[in-house]
mmCIF file of C-alpha atoms and ligand atoms in Angstrom:
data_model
loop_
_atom_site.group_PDB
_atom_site.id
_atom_site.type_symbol
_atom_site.label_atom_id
_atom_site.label_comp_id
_atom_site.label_asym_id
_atom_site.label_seq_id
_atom_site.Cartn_x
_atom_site.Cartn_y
_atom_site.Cartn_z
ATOM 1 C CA UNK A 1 -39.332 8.971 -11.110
ATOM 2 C CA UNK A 2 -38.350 6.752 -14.064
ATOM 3 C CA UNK A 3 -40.324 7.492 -17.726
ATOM 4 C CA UNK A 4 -41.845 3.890 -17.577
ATOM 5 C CA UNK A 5 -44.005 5.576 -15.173
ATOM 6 C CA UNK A 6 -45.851 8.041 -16.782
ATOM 7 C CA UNK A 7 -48.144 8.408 -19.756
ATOM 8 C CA UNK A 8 -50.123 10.106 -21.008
ATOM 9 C CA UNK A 9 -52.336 10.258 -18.377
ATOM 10 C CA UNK A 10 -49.812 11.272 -15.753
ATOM 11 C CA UNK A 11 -51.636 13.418 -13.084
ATOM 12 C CA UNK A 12 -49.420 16.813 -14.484
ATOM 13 C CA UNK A 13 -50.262 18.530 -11.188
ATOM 14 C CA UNK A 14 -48.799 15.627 -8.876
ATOM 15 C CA UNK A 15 -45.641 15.826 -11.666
ATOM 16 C CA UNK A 16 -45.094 19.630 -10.751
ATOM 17 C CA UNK A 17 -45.277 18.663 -6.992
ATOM 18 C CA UNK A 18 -43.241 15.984 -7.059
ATOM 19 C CA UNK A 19 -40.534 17.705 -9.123
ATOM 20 C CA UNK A 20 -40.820 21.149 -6.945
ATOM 21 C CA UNK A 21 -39.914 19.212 -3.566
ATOM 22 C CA UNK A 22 -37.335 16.991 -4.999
ATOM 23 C CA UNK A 23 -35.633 20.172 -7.041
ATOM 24 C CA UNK A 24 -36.096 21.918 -3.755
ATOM 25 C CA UNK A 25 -34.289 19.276 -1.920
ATOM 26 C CA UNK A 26 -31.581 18.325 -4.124
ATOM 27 C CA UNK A 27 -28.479 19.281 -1.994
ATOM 28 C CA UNK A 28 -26.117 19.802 -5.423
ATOM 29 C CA UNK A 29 -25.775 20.101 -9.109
ATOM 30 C CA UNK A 30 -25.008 16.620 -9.909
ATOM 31 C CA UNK A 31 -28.240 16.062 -8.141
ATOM 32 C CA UNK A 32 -29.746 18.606 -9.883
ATOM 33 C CA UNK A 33 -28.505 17.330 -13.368
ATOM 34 C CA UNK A 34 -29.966 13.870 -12.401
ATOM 35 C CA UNK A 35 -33.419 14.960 -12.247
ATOM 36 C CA UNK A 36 -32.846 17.313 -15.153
ATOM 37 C CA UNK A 37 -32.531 13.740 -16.940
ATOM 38 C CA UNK A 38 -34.996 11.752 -14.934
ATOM 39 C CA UNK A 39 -37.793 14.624 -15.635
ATOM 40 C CA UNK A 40 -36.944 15.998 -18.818
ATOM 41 C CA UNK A 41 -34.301 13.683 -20.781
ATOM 42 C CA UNK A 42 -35.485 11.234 -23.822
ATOM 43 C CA UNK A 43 -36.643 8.997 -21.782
ATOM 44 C CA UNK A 44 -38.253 11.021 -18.730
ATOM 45 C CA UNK A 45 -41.508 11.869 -17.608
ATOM 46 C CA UNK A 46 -42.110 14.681 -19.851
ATOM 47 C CA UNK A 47 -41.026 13.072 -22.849
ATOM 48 C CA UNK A 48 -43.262 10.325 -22.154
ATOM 49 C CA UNK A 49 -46.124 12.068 -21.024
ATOM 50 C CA UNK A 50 -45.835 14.644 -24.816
ATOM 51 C CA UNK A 51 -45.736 10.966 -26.741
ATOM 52 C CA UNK A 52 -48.538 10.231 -24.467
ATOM 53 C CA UNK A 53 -50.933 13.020 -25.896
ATOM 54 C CA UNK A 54 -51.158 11.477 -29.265
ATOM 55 C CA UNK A 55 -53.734 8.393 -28.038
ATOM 56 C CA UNK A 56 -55.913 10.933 -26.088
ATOM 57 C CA UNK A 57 -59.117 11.706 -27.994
ATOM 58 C CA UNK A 58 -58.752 14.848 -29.916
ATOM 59 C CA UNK A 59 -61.431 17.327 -27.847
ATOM 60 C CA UNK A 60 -59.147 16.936 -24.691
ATOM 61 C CA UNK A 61 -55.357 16.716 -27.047
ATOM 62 C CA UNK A 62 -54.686 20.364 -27.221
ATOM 63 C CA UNK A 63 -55.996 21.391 -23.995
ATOM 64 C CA UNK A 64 -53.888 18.927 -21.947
ATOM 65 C CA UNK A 65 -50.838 19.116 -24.712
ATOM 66 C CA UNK A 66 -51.016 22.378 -23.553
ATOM 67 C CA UNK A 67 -50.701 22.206 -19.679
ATOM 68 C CA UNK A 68 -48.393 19.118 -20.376
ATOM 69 C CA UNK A 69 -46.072 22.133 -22.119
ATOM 70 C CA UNK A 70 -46.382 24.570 -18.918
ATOM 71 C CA UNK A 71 -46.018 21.899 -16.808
ATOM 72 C CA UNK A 72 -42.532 21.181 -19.044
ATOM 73 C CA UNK A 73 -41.555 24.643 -19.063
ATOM 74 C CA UNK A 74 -41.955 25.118 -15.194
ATOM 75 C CA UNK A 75 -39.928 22.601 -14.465
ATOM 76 C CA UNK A 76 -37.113 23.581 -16.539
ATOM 77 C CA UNK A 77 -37.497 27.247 -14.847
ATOM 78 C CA UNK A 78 -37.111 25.780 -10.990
ATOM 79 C CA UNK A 79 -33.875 23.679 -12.335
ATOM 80 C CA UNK A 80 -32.137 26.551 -13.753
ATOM 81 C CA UNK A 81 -33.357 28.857 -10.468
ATOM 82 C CA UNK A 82 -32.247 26.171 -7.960
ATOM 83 C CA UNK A 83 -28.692 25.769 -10.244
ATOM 84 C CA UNK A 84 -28.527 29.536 -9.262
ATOM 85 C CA UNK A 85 -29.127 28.897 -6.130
ATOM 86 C CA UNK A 86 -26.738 26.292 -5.165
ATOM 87 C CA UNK A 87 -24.137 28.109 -7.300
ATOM 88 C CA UNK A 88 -24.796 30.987 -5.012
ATOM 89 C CA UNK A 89 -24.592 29.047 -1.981
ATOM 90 C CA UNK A 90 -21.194 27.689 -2.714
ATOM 91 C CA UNK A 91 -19.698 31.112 -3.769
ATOM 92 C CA UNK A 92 -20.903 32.226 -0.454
ATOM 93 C CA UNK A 93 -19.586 29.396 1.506
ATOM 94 C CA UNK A 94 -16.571 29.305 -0.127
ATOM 95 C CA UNK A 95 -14.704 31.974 2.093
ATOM 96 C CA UNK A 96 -15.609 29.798 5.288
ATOM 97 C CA UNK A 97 -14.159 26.448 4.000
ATOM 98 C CA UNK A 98 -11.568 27.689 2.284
ATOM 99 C CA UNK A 99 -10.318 31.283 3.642
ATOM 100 C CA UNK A 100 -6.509 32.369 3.702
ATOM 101 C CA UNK A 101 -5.379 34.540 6.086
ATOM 102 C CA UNK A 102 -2.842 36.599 3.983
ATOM 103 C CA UNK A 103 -0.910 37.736 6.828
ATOM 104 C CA UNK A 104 0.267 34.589 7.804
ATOM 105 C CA UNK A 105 4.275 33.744 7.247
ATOM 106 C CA UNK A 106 4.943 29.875 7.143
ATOM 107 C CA UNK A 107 8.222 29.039 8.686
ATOM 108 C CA UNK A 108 10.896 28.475 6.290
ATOM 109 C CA UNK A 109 12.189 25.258 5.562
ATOM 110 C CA UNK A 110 15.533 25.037 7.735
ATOM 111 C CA UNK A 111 18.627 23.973 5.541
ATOM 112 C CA UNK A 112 21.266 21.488 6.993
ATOM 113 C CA UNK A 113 24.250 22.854 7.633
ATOM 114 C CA UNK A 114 27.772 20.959 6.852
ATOM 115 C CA UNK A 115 30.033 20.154 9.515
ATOM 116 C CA UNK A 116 33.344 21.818 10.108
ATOM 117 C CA UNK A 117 35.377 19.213 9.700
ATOM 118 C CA UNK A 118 33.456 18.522 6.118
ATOM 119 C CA UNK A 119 34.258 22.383 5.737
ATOM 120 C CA UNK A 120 38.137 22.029 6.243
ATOM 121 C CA UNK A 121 38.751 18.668 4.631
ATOM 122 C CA UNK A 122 36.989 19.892 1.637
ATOM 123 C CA UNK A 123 38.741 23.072 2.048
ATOM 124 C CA UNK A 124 42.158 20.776 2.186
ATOM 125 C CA UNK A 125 41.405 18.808 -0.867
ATOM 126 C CA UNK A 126 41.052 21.575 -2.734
ATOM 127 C CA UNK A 127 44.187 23.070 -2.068
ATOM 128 C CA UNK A 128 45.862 19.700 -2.900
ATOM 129 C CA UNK A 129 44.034 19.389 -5.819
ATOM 130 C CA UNK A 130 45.285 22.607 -7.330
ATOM 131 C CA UNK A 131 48.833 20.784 -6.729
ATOM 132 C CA UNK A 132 48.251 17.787 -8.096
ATOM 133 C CA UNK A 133 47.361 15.322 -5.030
ATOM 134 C CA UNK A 134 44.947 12.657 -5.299
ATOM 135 C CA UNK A 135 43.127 11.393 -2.190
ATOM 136 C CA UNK A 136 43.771 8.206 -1.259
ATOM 137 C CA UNK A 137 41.733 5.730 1.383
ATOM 138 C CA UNK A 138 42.394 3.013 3.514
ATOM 139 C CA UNK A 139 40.859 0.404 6.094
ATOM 140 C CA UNK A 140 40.373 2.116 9.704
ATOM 141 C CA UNK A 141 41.256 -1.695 11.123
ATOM 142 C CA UNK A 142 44.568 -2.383 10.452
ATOM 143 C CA UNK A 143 47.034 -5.212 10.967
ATOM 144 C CA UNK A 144 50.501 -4.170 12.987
ATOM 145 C CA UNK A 145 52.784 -4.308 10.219
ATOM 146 C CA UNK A 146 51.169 -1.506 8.171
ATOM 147 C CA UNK A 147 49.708 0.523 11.340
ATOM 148 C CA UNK A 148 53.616 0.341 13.424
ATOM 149 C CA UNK A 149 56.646 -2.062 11.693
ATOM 150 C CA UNK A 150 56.646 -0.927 8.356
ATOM 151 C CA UNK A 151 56.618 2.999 10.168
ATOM 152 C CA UNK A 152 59.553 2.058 12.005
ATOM 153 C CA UNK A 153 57.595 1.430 14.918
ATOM 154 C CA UNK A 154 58.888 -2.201 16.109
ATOM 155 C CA UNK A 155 57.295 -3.687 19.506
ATOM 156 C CA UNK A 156 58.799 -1.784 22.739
ATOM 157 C CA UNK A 157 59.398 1.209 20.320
ATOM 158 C CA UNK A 158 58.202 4.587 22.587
ATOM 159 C CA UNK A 159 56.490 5.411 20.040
ATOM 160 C CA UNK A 160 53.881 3.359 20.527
ATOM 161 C CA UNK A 161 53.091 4.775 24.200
ATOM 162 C CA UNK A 162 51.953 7.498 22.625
ATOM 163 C CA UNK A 163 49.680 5.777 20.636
ATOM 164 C CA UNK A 164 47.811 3.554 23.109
ATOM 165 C CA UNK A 165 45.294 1.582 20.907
ATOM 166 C CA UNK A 166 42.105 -0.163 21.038
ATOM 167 C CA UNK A 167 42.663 -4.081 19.645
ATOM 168 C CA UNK A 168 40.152 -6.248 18.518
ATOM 169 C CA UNK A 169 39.284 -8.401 21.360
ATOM 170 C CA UNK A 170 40.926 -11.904 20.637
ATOM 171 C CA UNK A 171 42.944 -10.666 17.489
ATOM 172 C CA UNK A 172 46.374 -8.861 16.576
ATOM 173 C CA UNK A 173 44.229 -6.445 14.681
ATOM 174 C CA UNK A 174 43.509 -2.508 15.839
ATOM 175 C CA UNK A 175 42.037 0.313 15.150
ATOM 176 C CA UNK A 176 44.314 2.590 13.437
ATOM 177 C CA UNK A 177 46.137 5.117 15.270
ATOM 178 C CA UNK A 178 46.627 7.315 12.609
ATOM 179 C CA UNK A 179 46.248 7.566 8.426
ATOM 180 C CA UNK A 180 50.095 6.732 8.087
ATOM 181 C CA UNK A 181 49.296 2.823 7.348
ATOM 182 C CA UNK A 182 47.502 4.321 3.978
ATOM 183 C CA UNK A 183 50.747 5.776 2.894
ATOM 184 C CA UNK A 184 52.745 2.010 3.316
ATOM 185 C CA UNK A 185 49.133 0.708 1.010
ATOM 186 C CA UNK A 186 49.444 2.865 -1.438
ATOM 187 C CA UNK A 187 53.290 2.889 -2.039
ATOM 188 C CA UNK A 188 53.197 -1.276 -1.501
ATOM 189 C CA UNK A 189 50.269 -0.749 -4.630
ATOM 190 C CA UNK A 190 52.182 2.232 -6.780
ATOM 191 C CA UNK A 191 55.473 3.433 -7.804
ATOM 192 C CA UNK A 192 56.488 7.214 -7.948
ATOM 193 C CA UNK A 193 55.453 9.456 -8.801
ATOM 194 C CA UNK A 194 53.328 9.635 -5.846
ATOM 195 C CA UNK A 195 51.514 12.464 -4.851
ATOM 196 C CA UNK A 196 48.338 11.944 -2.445
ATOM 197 C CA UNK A 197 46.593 12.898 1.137
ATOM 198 C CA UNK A 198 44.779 10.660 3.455
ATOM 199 C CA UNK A 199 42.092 11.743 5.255
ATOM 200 C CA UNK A 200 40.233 10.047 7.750
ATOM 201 C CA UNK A 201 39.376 8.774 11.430
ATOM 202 C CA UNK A 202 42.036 7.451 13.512
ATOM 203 C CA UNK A 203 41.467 5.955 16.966
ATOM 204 C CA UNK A 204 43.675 6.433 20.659
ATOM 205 C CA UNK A 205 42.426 5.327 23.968
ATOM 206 C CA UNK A 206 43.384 9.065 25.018
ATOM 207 C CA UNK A 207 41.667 10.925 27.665
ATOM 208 C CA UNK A 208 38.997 12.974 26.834
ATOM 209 C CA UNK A 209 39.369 16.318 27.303
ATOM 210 C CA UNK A 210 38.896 19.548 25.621
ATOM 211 C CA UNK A 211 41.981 18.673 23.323
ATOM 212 C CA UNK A 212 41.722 15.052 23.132
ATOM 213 C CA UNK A 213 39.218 12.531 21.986
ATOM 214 C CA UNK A 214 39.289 8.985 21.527
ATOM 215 C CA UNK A 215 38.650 9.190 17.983
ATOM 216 C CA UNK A 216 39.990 12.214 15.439
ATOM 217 C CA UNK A 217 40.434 13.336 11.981
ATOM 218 C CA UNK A 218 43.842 13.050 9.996
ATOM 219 C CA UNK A 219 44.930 14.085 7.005
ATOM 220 C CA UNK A 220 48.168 12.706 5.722
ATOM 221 C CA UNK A 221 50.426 13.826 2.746
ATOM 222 C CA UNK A 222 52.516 12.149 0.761
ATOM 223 C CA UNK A 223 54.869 13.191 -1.880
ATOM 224 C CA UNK A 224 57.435 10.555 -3.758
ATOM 225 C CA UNK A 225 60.157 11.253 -6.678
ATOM 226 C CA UNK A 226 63.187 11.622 -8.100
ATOM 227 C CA UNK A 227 65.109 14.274 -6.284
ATOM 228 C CA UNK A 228 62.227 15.666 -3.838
ATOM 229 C CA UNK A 229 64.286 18.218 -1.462
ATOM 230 C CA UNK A 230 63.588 19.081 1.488
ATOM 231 C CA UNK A 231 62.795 22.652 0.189
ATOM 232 C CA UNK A 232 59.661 21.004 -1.554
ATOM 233 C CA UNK A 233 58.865 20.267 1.746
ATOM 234 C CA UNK A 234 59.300 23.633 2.910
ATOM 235 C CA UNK A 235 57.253 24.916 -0.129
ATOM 236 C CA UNK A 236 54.611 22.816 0.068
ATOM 237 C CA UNK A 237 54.269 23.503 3.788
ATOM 238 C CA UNK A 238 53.928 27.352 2.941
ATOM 239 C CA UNK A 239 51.668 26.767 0.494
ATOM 240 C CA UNK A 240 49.192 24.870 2.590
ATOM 241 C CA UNK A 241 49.273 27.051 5.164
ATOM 242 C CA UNK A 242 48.612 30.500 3.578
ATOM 243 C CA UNK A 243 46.159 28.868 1.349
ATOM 244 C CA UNK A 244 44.247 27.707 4.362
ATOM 245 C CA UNK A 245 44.716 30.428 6.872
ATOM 246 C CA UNK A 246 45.224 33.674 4.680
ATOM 247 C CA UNK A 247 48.446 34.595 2.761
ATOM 248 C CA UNK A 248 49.476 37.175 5.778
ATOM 249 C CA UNK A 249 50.494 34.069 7.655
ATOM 250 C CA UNK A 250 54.305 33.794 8.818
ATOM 251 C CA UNK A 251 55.333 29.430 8.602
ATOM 252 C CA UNK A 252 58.059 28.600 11.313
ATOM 253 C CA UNK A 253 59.448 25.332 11.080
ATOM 254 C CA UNK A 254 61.612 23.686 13.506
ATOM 255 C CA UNK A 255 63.064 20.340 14.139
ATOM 256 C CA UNK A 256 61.327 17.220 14.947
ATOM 257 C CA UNK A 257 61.203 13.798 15.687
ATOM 258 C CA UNK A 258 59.140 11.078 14.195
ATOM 259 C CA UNK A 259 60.221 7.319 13.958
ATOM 260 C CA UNK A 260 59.103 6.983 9.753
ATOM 261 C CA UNK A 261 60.708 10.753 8.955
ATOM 262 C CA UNK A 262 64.428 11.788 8.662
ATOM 263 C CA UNK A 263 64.715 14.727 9.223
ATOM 264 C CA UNK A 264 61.396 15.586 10.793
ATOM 265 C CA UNK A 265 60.100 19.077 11.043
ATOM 266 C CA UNK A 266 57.221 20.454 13.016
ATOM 267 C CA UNK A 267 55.327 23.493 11.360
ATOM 268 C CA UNK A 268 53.402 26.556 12.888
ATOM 269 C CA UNK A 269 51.733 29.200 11.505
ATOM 270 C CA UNK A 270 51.691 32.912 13.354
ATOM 271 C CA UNK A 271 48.992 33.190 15.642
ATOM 272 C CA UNK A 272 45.670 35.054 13.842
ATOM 273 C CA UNK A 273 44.561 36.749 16.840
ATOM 274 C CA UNK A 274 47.469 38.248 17.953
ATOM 275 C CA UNK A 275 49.532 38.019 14.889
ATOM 276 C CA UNK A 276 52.161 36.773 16.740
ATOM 277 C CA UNK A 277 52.727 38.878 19.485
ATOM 278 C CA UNK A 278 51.548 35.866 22.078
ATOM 279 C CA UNK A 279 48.329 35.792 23.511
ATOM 280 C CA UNK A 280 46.019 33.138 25.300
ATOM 281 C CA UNK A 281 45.139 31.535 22.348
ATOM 282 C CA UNK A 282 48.662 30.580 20.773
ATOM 283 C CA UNK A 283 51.838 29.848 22.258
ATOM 284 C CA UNK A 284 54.146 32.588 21.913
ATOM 285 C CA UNK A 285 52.718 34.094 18.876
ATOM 286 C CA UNK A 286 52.487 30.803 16.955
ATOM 287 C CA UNK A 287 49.745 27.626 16.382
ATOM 288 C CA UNK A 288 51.607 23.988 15.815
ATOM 289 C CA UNK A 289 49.401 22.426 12.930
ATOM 290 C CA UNK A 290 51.806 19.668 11.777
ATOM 291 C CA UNK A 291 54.665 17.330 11.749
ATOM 292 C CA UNK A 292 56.361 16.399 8.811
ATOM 293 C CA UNK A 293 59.827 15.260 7.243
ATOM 294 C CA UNK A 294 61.557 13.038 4.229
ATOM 295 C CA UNK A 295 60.268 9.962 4.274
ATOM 296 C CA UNK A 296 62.864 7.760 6.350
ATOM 297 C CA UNK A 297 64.498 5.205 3.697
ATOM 298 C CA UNK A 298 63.286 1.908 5.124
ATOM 299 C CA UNK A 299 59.991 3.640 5.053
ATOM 300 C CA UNK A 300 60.389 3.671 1.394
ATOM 301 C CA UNK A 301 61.551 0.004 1.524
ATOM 302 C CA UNK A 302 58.789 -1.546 3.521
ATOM 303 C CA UNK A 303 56.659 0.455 0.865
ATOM 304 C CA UNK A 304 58.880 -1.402 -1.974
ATOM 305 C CA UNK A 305 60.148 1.752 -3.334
ATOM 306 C CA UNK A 306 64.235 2.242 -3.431
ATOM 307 C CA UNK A 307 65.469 4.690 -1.850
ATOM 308 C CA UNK A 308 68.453 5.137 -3.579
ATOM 309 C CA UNK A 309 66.497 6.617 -6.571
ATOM 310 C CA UNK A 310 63.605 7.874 -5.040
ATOM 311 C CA UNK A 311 62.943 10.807 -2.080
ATOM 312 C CA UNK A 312 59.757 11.682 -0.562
ATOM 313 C CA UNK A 313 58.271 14.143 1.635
ATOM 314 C CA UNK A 314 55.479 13.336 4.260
ATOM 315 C CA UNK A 315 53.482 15.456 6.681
ATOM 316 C CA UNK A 316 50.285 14.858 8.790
ATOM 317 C CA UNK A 317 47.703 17.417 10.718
ATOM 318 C CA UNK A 318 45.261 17.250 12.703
ATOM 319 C CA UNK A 319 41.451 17.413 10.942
ATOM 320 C CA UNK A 320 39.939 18.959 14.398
ATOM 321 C CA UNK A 321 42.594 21.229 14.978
ATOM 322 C CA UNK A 322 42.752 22.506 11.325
ATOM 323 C CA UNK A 323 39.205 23.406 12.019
ATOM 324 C CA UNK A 324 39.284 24.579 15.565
ATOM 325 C CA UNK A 325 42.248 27.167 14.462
ATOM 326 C CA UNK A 326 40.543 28.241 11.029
ATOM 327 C CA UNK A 327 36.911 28.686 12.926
ATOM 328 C CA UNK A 328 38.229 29.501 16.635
ATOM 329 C CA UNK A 329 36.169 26.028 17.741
ATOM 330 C CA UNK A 330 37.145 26.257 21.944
ATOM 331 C CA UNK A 331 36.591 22.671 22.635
ATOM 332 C CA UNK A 332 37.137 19.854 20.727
ATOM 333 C CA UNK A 333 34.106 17.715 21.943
ATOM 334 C CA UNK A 334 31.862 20.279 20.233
ATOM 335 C CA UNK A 335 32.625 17.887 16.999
ATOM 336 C CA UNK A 336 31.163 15.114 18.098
ATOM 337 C CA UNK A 337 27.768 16.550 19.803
ATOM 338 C CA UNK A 338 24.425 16.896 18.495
ATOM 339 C CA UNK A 339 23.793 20.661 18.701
ATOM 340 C CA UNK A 340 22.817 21.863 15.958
ATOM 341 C CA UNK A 341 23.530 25.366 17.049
ATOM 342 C CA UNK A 342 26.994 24.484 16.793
ATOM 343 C CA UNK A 343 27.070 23.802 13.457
ATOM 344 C CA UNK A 344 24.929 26.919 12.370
ATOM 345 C CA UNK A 345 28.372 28.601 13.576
ATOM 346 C CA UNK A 346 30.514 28.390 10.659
HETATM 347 ZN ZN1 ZN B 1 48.155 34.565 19.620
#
């Protein structure tokens, strides 16, 4: 219904029709406002049929300008009433499409959870940092100079049975057996002062079984200076282990042997179940968390420090067991599965 097509002698009564069913019809406003436009704008129907009046002879001008104005006026009533309408329609239809049920509870978004040995190592940096240790890092495939000779740990040494290793297949090169080789990297790189732990994965061809797994966690310390005692070895000991497991804690230490330390010392801490009466879960009241000693002097050499004006302290625990003391973890598998369950543990 464009305005080209009316004049002034538009049939007003067809008009009204027309408009009535298509108002009727129109399914939404911005139909609606489309034949608000169409019908009524500047340059609709009505508009054009008004201009039209002026070339009708003047006996039939103000009876038909008159029903041309009714005619205007009725349609402008059935747009507003069917705006109402539709408006209505959509209020009402509203709560169908688009209801909420207020009772409903949306499951909450699950967090992640970090894993226990995340926990302790960050739990172990910490309590170096406060001493003044920096971590250090090193490659997990090493060559046999820094993983075993430079440790004291020449070919045929015993040593190395305990430390069966996985070799790169047509190469000298393994995977580490533990995070000592870092130590020999960073003392070949820096001179003392040296203070620093190494964390990380180290790799035996071990059985395994609720202890053992063919890959576990280190972390390594290191401390190099002029005239570090052995009683800053006993000190720092003590002040790992009460820092970790609670200041109650008794430290027992007792001699050792390891090829790269001389002395060596092994270190326990009393038992936190039984506190140190001996129960299943200890042995004899106390839990063995690492082995330690003063750096052996050829150590120090193959690291290029001398020995005859510097003294060092080393120790090394086990990441898992850390953990599986501090959170009572049973089995030491547990780390390395998928169940998330576990991990909502700690
Ligand atoms: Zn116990």
């Amino acid at each position: 219904m464009q305005g080209g097509q009316a004049s002034g002698t538009a049939d007003l009564d067809q008009l009204v029709r027309s408009a009535r069913e298509q108002i009727a019809a129109a399914p939404d406003e911005a139909t609606l406002e489309q034949l608000r436009i169409d019908l009524l704008g500047k340059k609709g129907v009505m508009t054009a049929t008004l201009r039209g009046l002026g070339s009708l002879p003047a006996d039939q001008r103000a009876a038909r300008g008159a029903r041309a104005n009714d005619v205007k006026n009725e349609i402008e009533s059935m747009l507003t009433a069917r705006t109402g309408a539709l408006a209505d329609a959509r209020l009402e239809t509203i709560g169908e499409r688009e209801w909420m049920d207020v009772t409903f509870v949306p499951a909450l978004a699950r967090r992640g959870h970090l894993h226990p040995l995340s926990l302790i190592l960050r739990d172990v940096k910490a309590i170096f940092s406060r001493i003044g240790y920096e971590v250090a890092l090193g490659p997990e495939v090493e060559d046999d100079f820094h993983n075993f000779e430079a440790l004291n740990i020449p070919a045929e040494h015993p040593a190395r049975d305990t430390m069966d290793s996985f070799y790169l297949e047509g190469s000298p090169l393994l995977l580490r057996t533990h995070t000592s080789p870092v130590q020999i990297r960073y003392m070949q790189a820096h001179q003392p002062p040296i203070r620093i732990i190494a964390p990380g994965a180290v790799y035996r061809r071990d059985a395994t079984d609720p202890y053992h797994g063919s890959q576990f966690h280190q972390v390594e310390g290191l401390c190099i200076d002029e005239d570090i005692r052995f009683s800053d070895l006993k000190g720092t000991i003590e002040y790992f282990c009460r820092s970790l497991f609670g200041a109650d804690r008794r430290i027992r230490i007792t001699g050792d042997h390891f090829p790269f330390t001389e002395p060596s010392a092994g270190a326990a801490v009393s038992c936190g179940i039984c506190g140190g009466a001996g129960c299943r879960s200890c042995k004899g009241g106390w839990l063995e968390i690492l082995g330690s000693g003063m750096v052996h002097p050829q150590v120090l050499r193959n690291g290029g420090i001398d020995p005859a004006r510097f003294s060092g302290f080393a120790f090394g625990a086990g990441l898992e067991r850390l953990a599986m003391l501090k959170y009572k973890i049973a089995d030491l598998r547990a780390f390395l599965d998928d169940d998330v369950r576990f991990l909502r543990q700690f």
